[in-house]
Short mmCIF file of C-alpha atoms in Angstrom, two decimals:
data_model
loop_
_atom_site.label_atom_id
_atom_site.label_comp_id
_atom_site.label_asym_id
_atom_site.label_seq_id
_atom_site.Cartn_x
_atom_site.Cartn_y
_atom_site.Cartn_z
CA ASP Q 23 0.07 0.02 0.04
CA THR Q 24 1.46 3.24 -1.00
CA GLY Q 25 -0.95 5.49 0.58
CA VAL Q 26 -0.65 7.71 3.87
CA SER Q 27 -0.49 5.40 6.78
CA GLN Q 28 -1.33 6.43 10.41
CA ASP Q 29 -0.58 4.41 13.70
CA PRO Q 30 -2.30 3.65 15.92
CA ARG Q 31 -5.71 3.64 14.39
CA HIS Q 32 -7.41 3.97 17.79
CA LYS Q 33 -6.09 4.93 21.13
CA ILE Q 34 -8.04 4.89 24.29
CA THR Q 35 -6.27 6.62 27.14
CA LYS Q 36 -6.93 8.22 30.64
CA ARG Q 37 -7.06 11.83 31.17
CA GLY Q 38 -3.52 13.17 32.01
CA GLN Q 39 -1.72 10.50 29.92
CA ASN Q 40 0.53 11.32 27.04
CA VAL Q 41 -0.31 9.90 23.65
CA THR Q 42 1.77 9.92 20.43
CA PHE Q 43 0.47 9.35 16.75
CA ARG Q 44 2.67 8.60 13.82
CA CYS Q 45 2.15 9.41 10.24
CA ASP Q 46 3.88 7.96 7.27
CA PRO Q 47 3.27 10.14 4.23
CA ILE Q 48 3.64 9.09 0.49
CA SER Q 49 7.23 8.75 -0.02
CA GLU Q 50 7.82 11.50 -2.54
CA HIS Q 51 5.52 14.07 -0.95
CA ASN Q 52 7.49 16.76 0.76
CA ARG Q 53 4.42 18.46 2.53
CA LEU Q 54 2.77 16.86 5.41
CA TYR Q 55 -0.36 18.04 7.41
CA TRP Q 56 -2.21 17.40 10.62
CA TYR Q 57 -5.84 17.94 11.05
CA ARG Q 58 -8.32 17.30 13.75
CA GLN Q 59 -11.83 16.19 13.26
CA THR Q 60 -14.42 16.03 16.01
CA LEU Q 61 -17.85 14.48 15.54
CA GLY Q 62 -20.05 16.50 13.31
CA GLN Q 63 -17.37 18.94 12.15
CA GLY Q 64 -15.17 19.14 9.40
CA PRO Q 65 -11.35 18.81 9.60
CA GLU Q 66 -9.62 21.64 11.30
CA PHE Q 67 -6.04 22.47 10.59
CA LEU Q 68 -3.39 21.89 13.21
CA THR Q 69 0.02 22.16 11.60
CA TYR Q 70 1.89 21.70 8.38
CA PHE Q 71 5.50 20.67 7.29
CA GLN Q 72 7.46 21.25 4.20
CA ASN Q 73 10.20 18.80 4.51
CA GLU Q 74 11.52 18.80 8.20
CA ALA Q 75 10.54 22.45 8.74
CA GLN Q 76 7.19 23.24 10.50
CA LEU Q 77 5.93 26.18 8.51
CA GLU Q 78 2.51 26.87 9.93
CA LYS Q 79 0.83 26.11 13.32
CA SER Q 80 -2.74 26.81 14.29
CA ARG Q 81 -3.75 28.26 17.53
CA LEU Q 82 -5.52 25.00 18.22
CA LEU Q 83 -2.12 23.57 18.68
CA SER Q 84 -1.69 24.49 22.38
CA ASP Q 85 1.53 24.04 24.31
CA ARG Q 86 0.38 20.45 25.18
CA PHE Q 87 0.71 19.48 21.52
CA SER Q 88 3.85 19.10 19.76
CA ALA Q 89 4.45 17.85 16.06
CA GLU Q 90 7.82 16.74 14.48
CA ARG Q 91 9.17 15.57 11.25
CA PRO Q 92 12.86 14.94 12.16
CA LYS Q 93 13.97 13.71 8.76
CA GLY Q 94 11.46 15.04 6.43
CA SER Q 95 9.70 11.63 6.14
CA PHE Q 96 7.32 10.41 8.93
CA SER Q 97 5.92 12.69 11.36
CA THR Q 98 4.84 12.22 14.95
CA LEU Q 99 2.08 14.18 16.80
CA GLU Q 100 2.29 14.30 20.55
CA ILE Q 101 -0.33 15.30 23.11
CA GLN Q 102 0.71 15.66 26.68
CA ARG Q 103 -1.53 15.56 29.65
CA THR Q 104 -4.38 14.66 27.63
CA GLU Q 105 -7.93 16.09 28.39
CA GLN Q 106 -11.48 14.91 27.49
CA GLY Q 107 -11.75 17.56 24.92
CA ASP Q 108 -8.81 16.18 22.99
CA SER Q 109 -10.97 13.26 22.09
CA ALA Q 110 -11.14 13.41 18.18
CA MET Q 111 -9.76 11.92 14.99
CA TYR Q 112 -6.46 13.03 14.18
CA LEU Q 113 -6.02 13.04 10.38
CA CYS Q 114 -2.69 13.26 8.57
CA ALA Q 115 -2.23 14.19 4.93
CA SER Q 116 0.35 14.70 2.53
CA SER Q 117 0.97 16.40 -0.88
CA LEU Q 118 3.59 16.97 -3.55
CA PHE Q 119 2.23 20.62 -4.51
CA GLY Q 120 1.24 23.33 -2.17
CA ILE Q 121 -1.73 25.32 -2.48
CA GLY Q 122 -0.27 28.26 -4.33
CA GLN Q 123 1.83 26.36 -6.83
CA ALA Q 124 0.77 26.65 -10.39
CA HIS Q 125 0.02 22.97 -11.07
CA ARG Q 126 -3.04 21.15 -11.84
CA ASP Q 127 -2.66 19.10 -8.75
CA THR Q 128 -2.34 22.04 -6.44
CA GLY Q 129 -4.25 21.52 -3.31
CA GLU Q 130 -4.83 17.85 -3.54
CA LEU Q 131 -4.12 16.27 -0.13
CA PHE Q 132 -3.85 12.66 0.28
CA PHE Q 133 -5.38 11.74 3.64
CA GLY Q 134 -4.64 8.64 5.91
CA GLU Q 135 -7.60 6.94 7.59
CA GLY Q 136 -6.89 8.74 10.70
CA SER Q 137 -6.08 7.94 14.51
CA ARG Q 138 -9.00 8.13 16.69
CA LEU Q 139 -8.28 9.32 20.32
CA THR Q 140 -10.63 8.67 23.14
CA VAL Q 141 -9.72 10.15 26.29
CA LEU Q 142 -11.62 8.77 29.48
CA ALA L 18 -11.54 35.42 8.89
CA GLN L 19 -12.54 32.99 6.26
CA THR L 20 -15.35 30.56 6.91
CA VAL L 21 -17.11 27.84 4.97
CA THR L 22 -20.62 27.07 5.53
CA GLN L 23 -22.73 23.93 4.52
CA SER L 24 -26.18 24.25 5.30
CA GLN L 25 -27.41 20.79 4.44
CA PRO L 26 -26.36 18.38 7.07
CA GLU L 27 -27.95 15.41 5.27
CA MET L 28 -29.02 14.81 1.71
CA SER L 29 -30.35 11.71 -0.02
CA VAL L 30 -30.85 10.67 -3.55
CA GLN L 31 -31.96 7.83 -5.71
CA GLU L 32 -29.37 6.06 -7.79
CA ALA L 33 -29.19 7.44 -11.29
CA GLU L 34 -30.68 10.76 -10.18
CA THR L 35 -28.98 14.07 -9.70
CA VAL L 36 -28.23 15.87 -6.52
CA THR L 37 -26.74 19.28 -5.67
CA LEU L 38 -24.94 20.04 -2.47
CA SER L 39 -24.61 23.69 -1.33
CA CYS L 40 -21.62 25.47 0.10
CA THR L 41 -21.03 29.21 0.85
CA TYR L 42 -17.97 30.88 1.95
CA ASP L 43 -16.92 34.23 3.41
CA THR L 44 -13.80 35.97 2.29
CA SER L 45 -12.29 39.33 1.45
CA GLU L 46 -9.62 37.96 -0.73
CA SER L 47 -9.81 37.76 -4.56
CA ASN L 48 -7.41 34.96 -5.05
CA TYR L 49 -8.24 31.53 -3.64
CA TYR L 50 -9.10 27.99 -4.21
CA LEU L 51 -12.15 26.13 -3.53
CA PHE L 52 -12.48 22.19 -3.19
CA TRP L 53 -14.90 19.40 -2.76
CA TYR L 54 -13.66 16.43 -0.62
CA LYS L 55 -15.35 13.21 -0.22
CA GLN L 56 -14.99 11.03 3.00
CA PRO L 57 -16.68 7.57 2.46
CA PRO L 58 -17.63 5.65 5.59
CA SER L 59 -14.50 4.45 7.45
CA ARG L 60 -12.32 5.35 4.53
CA GLN L 61 -9.95 8.23 3.86
CA MET L 62 -11.00 11.56 2.36
CA ILE L 63 -10.27 12.07 -1.29
CA LEU L 64 -10.30 15.21 -3.51
CA VAL L 65 -13.32 15.20 -5.76
CA ILE L 66 -13.08 18.48 -7.60
CA ARG L 67 -11.22 22.02 -7.26
CA GLN L 68 -11.95 25.48 -8.52
CA GLU L 69 -9.67 28.41 -8.91
CA ALA L 70 -11.34 31.57 -8.08
CA TYR L 71 -9.85 33.56 -11.07
CA LYS L 72 -11.37 31.05 -13.40
CA GLN L 73 -14.91 31.92 -14.52
CA GLN L 74 -15.46 28.49 -16.11
CA ASN L 75 -16.98 25.90 -13.73
CA ALA L 76 -14.73 22.82 -13.10
CA THR L 77 -16.05 19.40 -14.05
CA GLU L 78 -14.82 15.91 -13.30
CA ASN L 79 -16.80 13.15 -15.08
CA ARG L 80 -20.03 13.17 -13.19
CA PHE L 81 -19.04 15.86 -10.80
CA SER L 82 -19.57 19.52 -11.75
CA VAL L 83 -19.45 22.82 -9.68
CA ASN L 84 -21.55 25.91 -9.94
CA PHE L 85 -19.12 28.74 -8.85
CA GLN L 86 -20.77 32.00 -8.28
CA LYS L 87 -17.88 34.34 -7.06
CA ALA L 88 -20.01 37.44 -6.27
CA ALA L 89 -22.35 35.33 -4.31
CA LYS L 90 -19.57 33.43 -2.67
CA SER L 91 -21.45 30.24 -3.45
CA PHE L 92 -19.77 26.93 -4.66
CA SER L 93 -22.29 24.09 -5.13
CA LEU L 94 -21.54 20.43 -6.18
CA LYS L 95 -23.65 18.74 -8.58
CA ILE L 96 -23.36 14.82 -8.85
CA SER L 97 -25.08 13.43 -11.94
CA ASP L 98 -26.11 9.93 -12.32
CA SER L 99 -25.57 9.21 -8.74
CA GLN L 100 -24.15 5.80 -7.79
CA LEU L 101 -24.20 3.93 -4.57
CA GLY L 102 -20.52 4.52 -4.18
CA ASP L 103 -21.17 8.23 -3.88
CA THR L 104 -22.67 7.64 -0.43
CA ALA L 105 -20.19 9.77 1.80
CA MET L 106 -19.72 12.76 3.73
CA TYR L 107 -18.87 15.76 1.47
CA PHE L 108 -16.70 18.56 2.68
CA CYS L 109 -16.46 22.00 0.99
CA ALA L 110 -13.04 23.65 1.60
CA TYR L 111 -11.28 26.91 0.94
CA ALA L 112 -7.67 27.96 0.74
CA LEU L 113 -5.98 31.13 0.06
CA SER L 114 -3.66 30.99 -2.99
CA TYR L 115 -0.70 32.47 -1.24
CA ASN L 116 1.30 32.26 1.99
CA THR L 117 -0.55 29.45 3.36
CA ASP L 118 -1.24 25.69 2.92
CA LYS L 119 -4.00 25.49 5.08
CA LEU L 120 -7.52 24.31 4.02
CA ILE L 121 -10.57 25.55 5.85
CA PHE L 122 -13.48 22.98 5.79
CA GLY L 123 -17.01 23.24 6.28
CA THR L 124 -19.08 21.10 8.57
CA GLY L 125 -19.85 18.61 5.82
CA THR L 126 -23.10 17.09 4.08
CA ARG L 127 -23.85 13.43 4.62
CA LEU L 128 -25.06 12.10 1.28
CA GLN L 129 -26.96 8.80 1.12
CA VAL L 130 -27.56 7.23 -2.26
CA PHE L 131 -30.34 4.60 -2.10
CA PRO L 132 -31.23 2.02 -4.81
#
């Protein structure tokens, strides 16, 4: 399978624990995105990497959240001291072309199936 | 701030019929992109169609077409000859064409195609 893969697919944790999600993008894609989706809502942007550089972060990404992409390949999203409000689906996506690039494929994000977090 | 509104939480259509999903957005910018993404049950989200705001011609992709009304800030998706596989959540999304790679999504419309 050459799509975006996310691990784990489902994580149940107790409030106050730390959790880490991993995303493996499509290999030739240099752009990687994290979104959060809660029930009944559309995905909300969290952060974005171009190669290993984190170029944009949402205000939703509080100081309990940290994302890394150390070698410009896979990425991790860590949530420290989880709260019940962190329960959501965390979506990872990758792309080859950014939004503003003059290419027919601009803006096409390839999403993984998501990592569902349940905080008890 | 840019916002995207999808006012139809749920829609249904019979197989082979045509259905239109609505989307409105709010922006003060003139250069941007609009997208429709599809999220089938328990599967990953995929791009259905995109529209560049500077293009007046409505985008089409096989059975999918859009009605882009820039002045009205409206971007509807028409699905012709609906198929059972079109059953999914459909999200409208907006993105500026510069200085960002962030998509802003609407709340989605759940489309059910029945036989």
